[in-house]
Tab-separated table of C-alpha atoms and ligand atoms in Angstrom:
chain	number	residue	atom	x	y	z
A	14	UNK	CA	98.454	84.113	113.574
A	15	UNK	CA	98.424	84.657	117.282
A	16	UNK	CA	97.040	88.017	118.290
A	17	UNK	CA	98.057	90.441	121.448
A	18	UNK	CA	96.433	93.284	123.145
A	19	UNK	CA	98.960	96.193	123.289
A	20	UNK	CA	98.416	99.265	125.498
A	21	UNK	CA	98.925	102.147	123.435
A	22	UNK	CA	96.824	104.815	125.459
A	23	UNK	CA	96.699	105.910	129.398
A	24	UNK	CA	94.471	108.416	131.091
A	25	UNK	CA	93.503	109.803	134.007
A	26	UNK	CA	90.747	112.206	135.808
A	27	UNK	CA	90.676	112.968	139.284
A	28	UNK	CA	87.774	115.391	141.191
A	29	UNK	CA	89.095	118.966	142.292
A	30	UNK	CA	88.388	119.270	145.605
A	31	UNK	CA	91.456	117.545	147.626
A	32	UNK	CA	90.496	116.567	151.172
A	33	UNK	CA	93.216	116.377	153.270
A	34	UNK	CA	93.157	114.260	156.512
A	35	UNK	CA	93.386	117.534	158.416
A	36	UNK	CA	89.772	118.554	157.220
A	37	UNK	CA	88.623	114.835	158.120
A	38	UNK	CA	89.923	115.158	161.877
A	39	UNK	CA	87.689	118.669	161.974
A	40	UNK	CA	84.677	116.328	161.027
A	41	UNK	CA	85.157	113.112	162.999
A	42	UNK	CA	87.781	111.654	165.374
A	43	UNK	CA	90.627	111.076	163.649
A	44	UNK	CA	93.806	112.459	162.939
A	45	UNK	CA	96.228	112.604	160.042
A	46	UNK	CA	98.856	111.264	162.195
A	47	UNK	CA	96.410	108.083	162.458
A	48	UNK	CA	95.739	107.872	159.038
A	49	UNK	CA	98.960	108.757	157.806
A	50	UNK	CA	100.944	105.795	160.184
A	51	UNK	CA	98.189	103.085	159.293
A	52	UNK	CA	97.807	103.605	155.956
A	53	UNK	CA	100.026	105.646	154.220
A	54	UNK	CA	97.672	108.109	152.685
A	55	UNK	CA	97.942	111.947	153.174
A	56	UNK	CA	94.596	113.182	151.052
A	57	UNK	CA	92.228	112.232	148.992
A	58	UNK	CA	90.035	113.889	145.629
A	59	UNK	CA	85.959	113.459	146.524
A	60	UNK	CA	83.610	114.522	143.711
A	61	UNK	CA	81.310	117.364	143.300
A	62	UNK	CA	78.244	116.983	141.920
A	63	UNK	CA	78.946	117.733	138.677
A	64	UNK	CA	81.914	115.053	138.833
A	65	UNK	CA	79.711	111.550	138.575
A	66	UNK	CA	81.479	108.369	137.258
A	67	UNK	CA	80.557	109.041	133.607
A	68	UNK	CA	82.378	112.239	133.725
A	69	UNK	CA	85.391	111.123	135.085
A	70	UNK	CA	85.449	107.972	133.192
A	71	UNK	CA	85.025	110.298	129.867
A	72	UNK	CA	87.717	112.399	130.675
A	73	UNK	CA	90.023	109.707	131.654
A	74	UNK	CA	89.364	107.830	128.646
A	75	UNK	CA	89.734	111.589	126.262
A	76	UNK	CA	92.987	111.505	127.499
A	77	UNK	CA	93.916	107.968	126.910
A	78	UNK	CA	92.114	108.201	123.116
A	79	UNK	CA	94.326	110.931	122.914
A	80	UNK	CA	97.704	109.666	124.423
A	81	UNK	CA	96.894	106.255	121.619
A	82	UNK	CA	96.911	108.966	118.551
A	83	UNK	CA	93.332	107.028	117.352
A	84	UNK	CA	90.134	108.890	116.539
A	85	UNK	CA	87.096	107.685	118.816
A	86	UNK	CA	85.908	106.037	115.811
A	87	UNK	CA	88.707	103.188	115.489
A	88	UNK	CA	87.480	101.812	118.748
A	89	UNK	CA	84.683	98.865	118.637
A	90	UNK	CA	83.939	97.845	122.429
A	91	UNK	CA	83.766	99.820	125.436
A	92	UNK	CA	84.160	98.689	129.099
A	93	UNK	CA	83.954	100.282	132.441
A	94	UNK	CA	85.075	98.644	135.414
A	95	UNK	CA	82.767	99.912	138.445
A	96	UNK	CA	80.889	99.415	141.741
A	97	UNK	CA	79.520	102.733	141.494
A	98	UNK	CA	77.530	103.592	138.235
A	99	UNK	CA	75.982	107.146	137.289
A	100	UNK	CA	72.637	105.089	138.347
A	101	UNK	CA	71.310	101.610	139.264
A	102	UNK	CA	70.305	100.940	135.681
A	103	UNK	CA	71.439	100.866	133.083
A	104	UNK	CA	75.147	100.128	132.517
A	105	UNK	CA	77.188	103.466	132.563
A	106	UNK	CA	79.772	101.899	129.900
A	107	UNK	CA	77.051	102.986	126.974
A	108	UNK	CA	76.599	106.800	128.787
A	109	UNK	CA	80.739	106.618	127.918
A	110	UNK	CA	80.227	105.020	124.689
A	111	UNK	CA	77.577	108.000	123.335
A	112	UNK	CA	79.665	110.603	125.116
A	113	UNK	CA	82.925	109.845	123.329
A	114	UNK	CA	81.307	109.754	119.881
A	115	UNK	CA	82.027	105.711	119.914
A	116	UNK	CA	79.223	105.191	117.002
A	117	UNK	CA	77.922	101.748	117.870
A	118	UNK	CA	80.723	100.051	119.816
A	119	UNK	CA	79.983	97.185	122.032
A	120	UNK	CA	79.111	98.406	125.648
A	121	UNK	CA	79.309	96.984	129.271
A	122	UNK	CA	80.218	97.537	132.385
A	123	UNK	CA	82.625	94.718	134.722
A	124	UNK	CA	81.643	94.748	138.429
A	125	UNK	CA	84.409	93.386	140.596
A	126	UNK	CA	85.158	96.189	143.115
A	127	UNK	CA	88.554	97.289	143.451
A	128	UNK	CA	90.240	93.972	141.503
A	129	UNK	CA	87.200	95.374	138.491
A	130	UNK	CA	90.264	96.493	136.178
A	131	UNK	CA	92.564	93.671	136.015
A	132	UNK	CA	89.639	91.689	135.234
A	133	UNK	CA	88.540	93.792	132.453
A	134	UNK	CA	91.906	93.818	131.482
A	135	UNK	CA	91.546	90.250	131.053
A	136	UNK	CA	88.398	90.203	129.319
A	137	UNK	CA	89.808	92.863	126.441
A	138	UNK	CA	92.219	90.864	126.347
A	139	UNK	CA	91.225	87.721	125.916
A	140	UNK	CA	88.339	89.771	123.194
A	141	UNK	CA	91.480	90.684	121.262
A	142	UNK	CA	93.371	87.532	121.130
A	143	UNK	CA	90.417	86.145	119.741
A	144	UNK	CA	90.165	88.079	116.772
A	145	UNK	CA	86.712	89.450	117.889
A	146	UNK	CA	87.663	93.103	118.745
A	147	UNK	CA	90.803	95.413	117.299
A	148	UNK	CA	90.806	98.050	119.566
A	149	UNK	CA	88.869	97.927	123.217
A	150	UNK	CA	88.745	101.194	125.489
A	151	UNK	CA	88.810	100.036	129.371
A	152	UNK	CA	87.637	102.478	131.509
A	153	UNK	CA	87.575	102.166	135.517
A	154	UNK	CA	85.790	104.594	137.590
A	155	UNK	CA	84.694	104.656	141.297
A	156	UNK	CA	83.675	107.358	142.959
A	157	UNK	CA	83.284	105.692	146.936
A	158	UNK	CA	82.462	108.744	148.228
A	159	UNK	CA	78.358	107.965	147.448
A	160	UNK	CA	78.546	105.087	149.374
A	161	UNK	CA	80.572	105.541	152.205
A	162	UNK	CA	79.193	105.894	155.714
A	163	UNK	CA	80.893	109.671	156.712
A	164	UNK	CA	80.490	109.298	160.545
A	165	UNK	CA	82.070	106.037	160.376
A	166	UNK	CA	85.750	106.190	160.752
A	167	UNK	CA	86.742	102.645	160.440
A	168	UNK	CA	86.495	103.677	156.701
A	169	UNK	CA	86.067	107.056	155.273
A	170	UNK	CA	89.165	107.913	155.757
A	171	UNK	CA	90.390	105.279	153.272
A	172	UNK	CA	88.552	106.297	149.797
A	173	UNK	CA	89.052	108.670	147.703
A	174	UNK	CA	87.399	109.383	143.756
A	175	UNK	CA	88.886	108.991	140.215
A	176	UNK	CA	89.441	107.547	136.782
A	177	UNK	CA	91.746	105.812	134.999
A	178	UNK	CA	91.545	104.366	131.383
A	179	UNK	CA	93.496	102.780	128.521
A	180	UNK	CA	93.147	101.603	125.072
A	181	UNK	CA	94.278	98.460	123.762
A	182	UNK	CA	94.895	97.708	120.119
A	183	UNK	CA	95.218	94.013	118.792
A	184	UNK	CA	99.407	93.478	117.778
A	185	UNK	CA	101.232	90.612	116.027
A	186	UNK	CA	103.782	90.990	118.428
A	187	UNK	CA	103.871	89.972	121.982
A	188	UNK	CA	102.965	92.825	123.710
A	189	UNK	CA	100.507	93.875	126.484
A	190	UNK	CA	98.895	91.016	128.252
A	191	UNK	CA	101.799	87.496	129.737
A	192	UNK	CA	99.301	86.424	132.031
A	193	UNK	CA	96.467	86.888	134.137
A	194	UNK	CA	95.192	85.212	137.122
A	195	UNK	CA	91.704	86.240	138.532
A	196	UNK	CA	89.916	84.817	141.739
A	197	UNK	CA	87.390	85.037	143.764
A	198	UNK	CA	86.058	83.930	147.569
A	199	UNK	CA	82.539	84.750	147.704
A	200	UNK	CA	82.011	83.185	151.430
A	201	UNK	CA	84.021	86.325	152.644
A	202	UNK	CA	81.265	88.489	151.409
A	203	UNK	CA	80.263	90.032	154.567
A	204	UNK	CA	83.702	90.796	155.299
A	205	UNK	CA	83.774	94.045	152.907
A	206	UNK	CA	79.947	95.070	151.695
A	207	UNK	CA	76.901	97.412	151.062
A	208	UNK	CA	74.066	95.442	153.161
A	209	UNK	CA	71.176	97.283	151.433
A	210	UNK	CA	69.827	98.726	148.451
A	211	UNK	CA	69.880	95.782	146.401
A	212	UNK	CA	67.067	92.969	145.417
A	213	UNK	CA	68.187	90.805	148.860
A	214	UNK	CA	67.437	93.988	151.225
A	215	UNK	CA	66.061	96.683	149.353
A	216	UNK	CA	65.799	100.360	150.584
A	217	UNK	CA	62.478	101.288	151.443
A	218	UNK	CA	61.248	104.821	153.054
A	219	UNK	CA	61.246	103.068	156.153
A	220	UNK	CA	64.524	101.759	156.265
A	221	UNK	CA	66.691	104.596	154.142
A	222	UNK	CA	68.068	106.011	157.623
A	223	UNK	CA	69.220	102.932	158.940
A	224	UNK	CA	73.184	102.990	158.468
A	225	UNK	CA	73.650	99.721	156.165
A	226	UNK	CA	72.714	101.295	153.013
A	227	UNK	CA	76.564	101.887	153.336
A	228	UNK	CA	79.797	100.380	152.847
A	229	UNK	CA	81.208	98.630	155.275
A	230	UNK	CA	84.345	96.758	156.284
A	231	UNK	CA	86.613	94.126	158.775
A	232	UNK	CA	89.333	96.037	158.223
A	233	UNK	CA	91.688	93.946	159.856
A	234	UNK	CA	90.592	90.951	157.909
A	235	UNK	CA	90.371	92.345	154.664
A	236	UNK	CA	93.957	93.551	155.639
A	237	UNK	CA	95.102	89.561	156.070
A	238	UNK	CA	93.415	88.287	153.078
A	239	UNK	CA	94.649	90.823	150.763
A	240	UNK	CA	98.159	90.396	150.921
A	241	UNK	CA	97.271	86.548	150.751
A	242	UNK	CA	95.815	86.342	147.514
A	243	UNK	CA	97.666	89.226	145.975
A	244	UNK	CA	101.103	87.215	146.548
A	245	UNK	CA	99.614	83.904	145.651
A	246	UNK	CA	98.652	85.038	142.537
A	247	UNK	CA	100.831	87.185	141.802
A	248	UNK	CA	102.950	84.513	142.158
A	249	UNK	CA	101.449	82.581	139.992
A	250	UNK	CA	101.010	85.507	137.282
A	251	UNK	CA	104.887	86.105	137.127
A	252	UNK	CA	104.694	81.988	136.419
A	253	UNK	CA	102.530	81.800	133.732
A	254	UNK	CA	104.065	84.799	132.103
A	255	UNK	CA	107.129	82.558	131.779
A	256	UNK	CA	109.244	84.580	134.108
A	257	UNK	CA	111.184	85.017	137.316
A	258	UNK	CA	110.347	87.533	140.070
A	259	UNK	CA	113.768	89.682	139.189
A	260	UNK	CA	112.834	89.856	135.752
A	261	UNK	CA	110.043	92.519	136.817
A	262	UNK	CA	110.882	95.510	136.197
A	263	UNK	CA	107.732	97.423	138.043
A	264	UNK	CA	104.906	96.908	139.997
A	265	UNK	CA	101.791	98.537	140.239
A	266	UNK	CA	99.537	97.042	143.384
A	267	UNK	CA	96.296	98.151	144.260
A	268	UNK	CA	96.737	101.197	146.239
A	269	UNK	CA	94.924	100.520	149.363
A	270	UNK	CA	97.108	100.717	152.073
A	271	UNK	CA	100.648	101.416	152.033
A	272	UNK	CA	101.524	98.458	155.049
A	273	UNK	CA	99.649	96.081	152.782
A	274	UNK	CA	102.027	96.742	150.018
A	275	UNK	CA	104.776	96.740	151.987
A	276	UNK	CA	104.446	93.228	153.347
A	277	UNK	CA	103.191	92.177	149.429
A	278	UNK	CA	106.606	93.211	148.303
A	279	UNK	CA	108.804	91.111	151.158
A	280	UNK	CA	106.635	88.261	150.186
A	281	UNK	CA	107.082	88.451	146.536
A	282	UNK	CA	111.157	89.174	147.117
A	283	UNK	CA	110.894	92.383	144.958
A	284	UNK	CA	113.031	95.505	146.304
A	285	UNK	CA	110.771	98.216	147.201
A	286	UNK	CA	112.472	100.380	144.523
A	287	UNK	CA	110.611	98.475	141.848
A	288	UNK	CA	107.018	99.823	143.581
A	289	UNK	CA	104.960	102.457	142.642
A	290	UNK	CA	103.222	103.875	145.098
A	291	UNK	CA	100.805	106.917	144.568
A	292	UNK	CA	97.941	106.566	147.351
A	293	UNK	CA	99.334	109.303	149.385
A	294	UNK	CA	97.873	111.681	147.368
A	295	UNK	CA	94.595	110.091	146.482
A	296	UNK	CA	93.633	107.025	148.469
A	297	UNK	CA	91.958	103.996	147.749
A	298	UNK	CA	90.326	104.936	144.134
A	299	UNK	CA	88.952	101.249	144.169
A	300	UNK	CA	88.550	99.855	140.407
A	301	UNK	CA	90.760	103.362	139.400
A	302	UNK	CA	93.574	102.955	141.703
A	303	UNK	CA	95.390	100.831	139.338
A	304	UNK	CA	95.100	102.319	136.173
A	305	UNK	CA	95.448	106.346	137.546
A	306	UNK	CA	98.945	104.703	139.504
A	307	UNK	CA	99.559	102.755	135.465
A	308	UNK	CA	99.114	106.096	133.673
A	309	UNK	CA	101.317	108.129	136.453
A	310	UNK	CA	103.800	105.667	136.559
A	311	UNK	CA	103.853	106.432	132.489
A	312	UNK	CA	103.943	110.297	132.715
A	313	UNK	CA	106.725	109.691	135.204
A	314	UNK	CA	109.109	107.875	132.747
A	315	UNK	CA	108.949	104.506	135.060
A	316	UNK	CA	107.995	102.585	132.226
A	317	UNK	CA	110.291	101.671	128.842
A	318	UNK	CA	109.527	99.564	125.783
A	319	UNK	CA	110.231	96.166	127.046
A	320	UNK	CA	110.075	96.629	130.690
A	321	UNK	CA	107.287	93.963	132.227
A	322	UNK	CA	105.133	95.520	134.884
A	323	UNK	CA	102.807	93.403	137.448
A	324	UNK	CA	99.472	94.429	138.257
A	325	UNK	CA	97.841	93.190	141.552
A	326	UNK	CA	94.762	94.227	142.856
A	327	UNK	CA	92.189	93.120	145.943
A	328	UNK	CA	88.879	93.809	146.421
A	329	UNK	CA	84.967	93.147	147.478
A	330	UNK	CA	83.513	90.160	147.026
A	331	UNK	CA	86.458	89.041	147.978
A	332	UNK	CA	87.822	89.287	144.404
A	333	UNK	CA	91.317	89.697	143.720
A	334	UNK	CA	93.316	89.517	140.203
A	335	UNK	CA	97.635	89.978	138.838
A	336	UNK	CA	98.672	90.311	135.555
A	337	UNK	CA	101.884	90.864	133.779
A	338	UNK	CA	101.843	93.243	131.032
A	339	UNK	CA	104.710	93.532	129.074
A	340	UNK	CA	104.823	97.232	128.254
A	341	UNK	CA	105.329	98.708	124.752
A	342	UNK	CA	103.199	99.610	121.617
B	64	COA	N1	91.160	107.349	163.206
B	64	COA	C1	91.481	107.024	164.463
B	64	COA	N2	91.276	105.812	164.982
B	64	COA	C2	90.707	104.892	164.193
B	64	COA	C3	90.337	105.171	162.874
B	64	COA	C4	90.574	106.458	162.376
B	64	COA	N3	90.253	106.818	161.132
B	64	COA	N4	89.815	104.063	162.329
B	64	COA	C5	89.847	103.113	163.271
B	64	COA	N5	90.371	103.602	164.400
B	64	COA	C6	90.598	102.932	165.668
B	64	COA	C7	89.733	101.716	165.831
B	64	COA	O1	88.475	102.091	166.328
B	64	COA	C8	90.537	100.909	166.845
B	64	COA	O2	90.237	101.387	168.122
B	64	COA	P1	89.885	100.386	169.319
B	64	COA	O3	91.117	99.517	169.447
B	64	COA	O4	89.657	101.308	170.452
B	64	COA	O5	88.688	99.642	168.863
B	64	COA	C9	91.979	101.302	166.572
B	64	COA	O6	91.923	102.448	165.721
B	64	COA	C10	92.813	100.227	165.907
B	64	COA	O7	92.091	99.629	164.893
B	64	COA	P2	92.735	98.467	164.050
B	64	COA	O8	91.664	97.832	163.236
B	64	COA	O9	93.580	97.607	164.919
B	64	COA	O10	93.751	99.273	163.139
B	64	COA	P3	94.684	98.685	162.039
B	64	COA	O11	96.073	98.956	162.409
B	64	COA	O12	94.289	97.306	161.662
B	64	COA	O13	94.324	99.625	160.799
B	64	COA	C11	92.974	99.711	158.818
B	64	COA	C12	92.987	99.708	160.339
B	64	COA	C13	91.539	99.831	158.343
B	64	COA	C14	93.767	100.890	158.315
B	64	COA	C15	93.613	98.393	158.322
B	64	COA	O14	93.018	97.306	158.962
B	64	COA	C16	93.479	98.238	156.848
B	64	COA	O15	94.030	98.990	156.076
B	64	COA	N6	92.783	97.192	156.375
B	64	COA	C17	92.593	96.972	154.975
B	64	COA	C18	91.504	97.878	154.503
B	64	COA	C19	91.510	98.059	153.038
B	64	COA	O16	92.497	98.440	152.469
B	64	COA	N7	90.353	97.803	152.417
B	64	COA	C20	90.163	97.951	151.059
B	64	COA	C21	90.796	96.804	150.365
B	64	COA	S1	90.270	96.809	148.720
């Protein structure tokens, strides 16, 4: 019998402290008029210290756990989609897994910047359909604001911190996961990056000030690319899922950039209607911004049993990665 990974639990967790572009343009030279006309985004939630990725991604997931009516028990692998772990080593997924009571699950984390939860979504999945898991918790959780340059205005501004998390549970029916399309471009690595701190350039005392220990970013090229591959293969996701654009009933891109989107949409000959668009109130999550816009778009009554949502998403690397999910449980 052929099996299908159904989402039957959303969450979300997002830091307290908003940080609106006001209090940026008291810090550095900006202004929310700037970052409001180029991007789209009014504020953003950046963590405290008691807020680290585990945290988040263990509240988000609560809720989710939760939301699916399971105990923590029923679930037997965990994954956490993120470029910015509680620490270096080892994988935060198993912090997640011991903190939710998870006896003995399966553990990992999925590393593919902001596209990281579509392409865990594809590898629970694909884990379900095979008849090797029942029930898979995906967690994503990024919190930027550890690696982001803060005098550098080309991209602080852009980030914000948060969580987002489902549970999928194996179905007879076809539910959850059409299609999935995943790619990468790895010679446009310098394009969007953290130059140092890794086994290629490691930080040293000597070399901790210097500022590439930070993220940086082409903005205007990771602009071009990104609506690229999101179109092509989202494209190609609404293809594979055996449908036609019209028969989408929602979209959920990554939310970068609210001009990115905007062109996306024209391209893919969806009416804007069918968007959802949250990023004005937290910015670029990275990994999160998918899922916290999934579960929002939930609480909001956007989504009915039936109704086939597309998820697009572009990130480091470059990495980028659509789905259709056809929504119900
Ligand atoms: N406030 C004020 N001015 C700023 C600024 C800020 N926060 N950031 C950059 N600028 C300045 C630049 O220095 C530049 O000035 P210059 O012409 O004197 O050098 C000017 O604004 C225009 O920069 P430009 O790069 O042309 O702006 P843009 O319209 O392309 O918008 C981005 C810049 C970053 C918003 C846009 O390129 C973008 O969103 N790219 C995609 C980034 C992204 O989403 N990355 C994550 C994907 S996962």
């Amino acid at each position: 019998m052929e099996h299908y990974a159904a989402i039957i639990g959303w969450g979300m967790s997002v830091p307290r402290r908003v940080v609106t572009n006001d209090e940026l343009a008291r810090q550095i030279d900006t202004s929310n008029e700037w970052i409001r006309s180029r991007t789209g985004i009014g504020e953003r939630r950046i963590a405290s210290a008691d807020e680290y990725t585990s945290v988040l991604a263990t509240a988000a997931s609560q809720q989710a756990i939760e939301r699916a009516g399971i105990a923590p028990e029923a679930i037997d692998l965990v994954i956490l989609a993120t470029s910015t772990p509680d620490r270096p080593f080892p994988a935060t997924a198993s912090v997640i897994q011991a903190q939710l009571g998870i006896p003995r699950a399966g553990a990992f984390d999925v590393v593919a910047a902001c596209s990281g939860f579509v392409y865990g979504l594809h590898i629970a999945n694909s884990m379900i359909q095979s008849g090797a898991h029942q029930t898979i918790l995906l967690v994503a959780a990024d919190l930027f604001s550890h690696i982001l340059n803060w005098h550098d205005r080309n991209t602080c501004v852009l980030f914000g911190d948060g969580a987002g998390a489902v549970v999928l549970q194996q179905r007879d029916q076809p539910l959850g996961l059409l299609s999935a399309v995943l790619g990468s471009a790895g010679e446009y690595e310098s394009l969007m990056l953290i130059e140092r701190g890794g086994t290629r350039q490691p930080l040293s005392a000597e070399n901790s000030h210097l500022q590439d220990r930070y993220f940086s970013m082409h903005g205007r090229e990771v602009f071009k690319h990104a609506i690229r591959e999101m179109a092509l293969s989202s494209q190609q996701a609404i293809e594979e899922a055996g449908l036609q654009p019209d028969a989408i009933n929602l979209i959920i891109p990554h939310q970068a950039n609210l001009r990115i989107i905007e062109v996306l949409i024209k391209r893919l000959e969806i009416p804007f209607k069918r968007v959802f668009v949250n990023l004005e109130r937290y910015g670029n999550t990275s990994a999160a911004s998918v899922p916290i816009a999934l579960c929002e778009a939930v609480e909001q009554g956007q989504l009915h049993d039936g109704d086939h949502v597309l998820l697009t998403s572009f990130g480091g690397g470059f990495t980028w990665a659509s789905a259709v999910v056809r929504w119900g449980r």
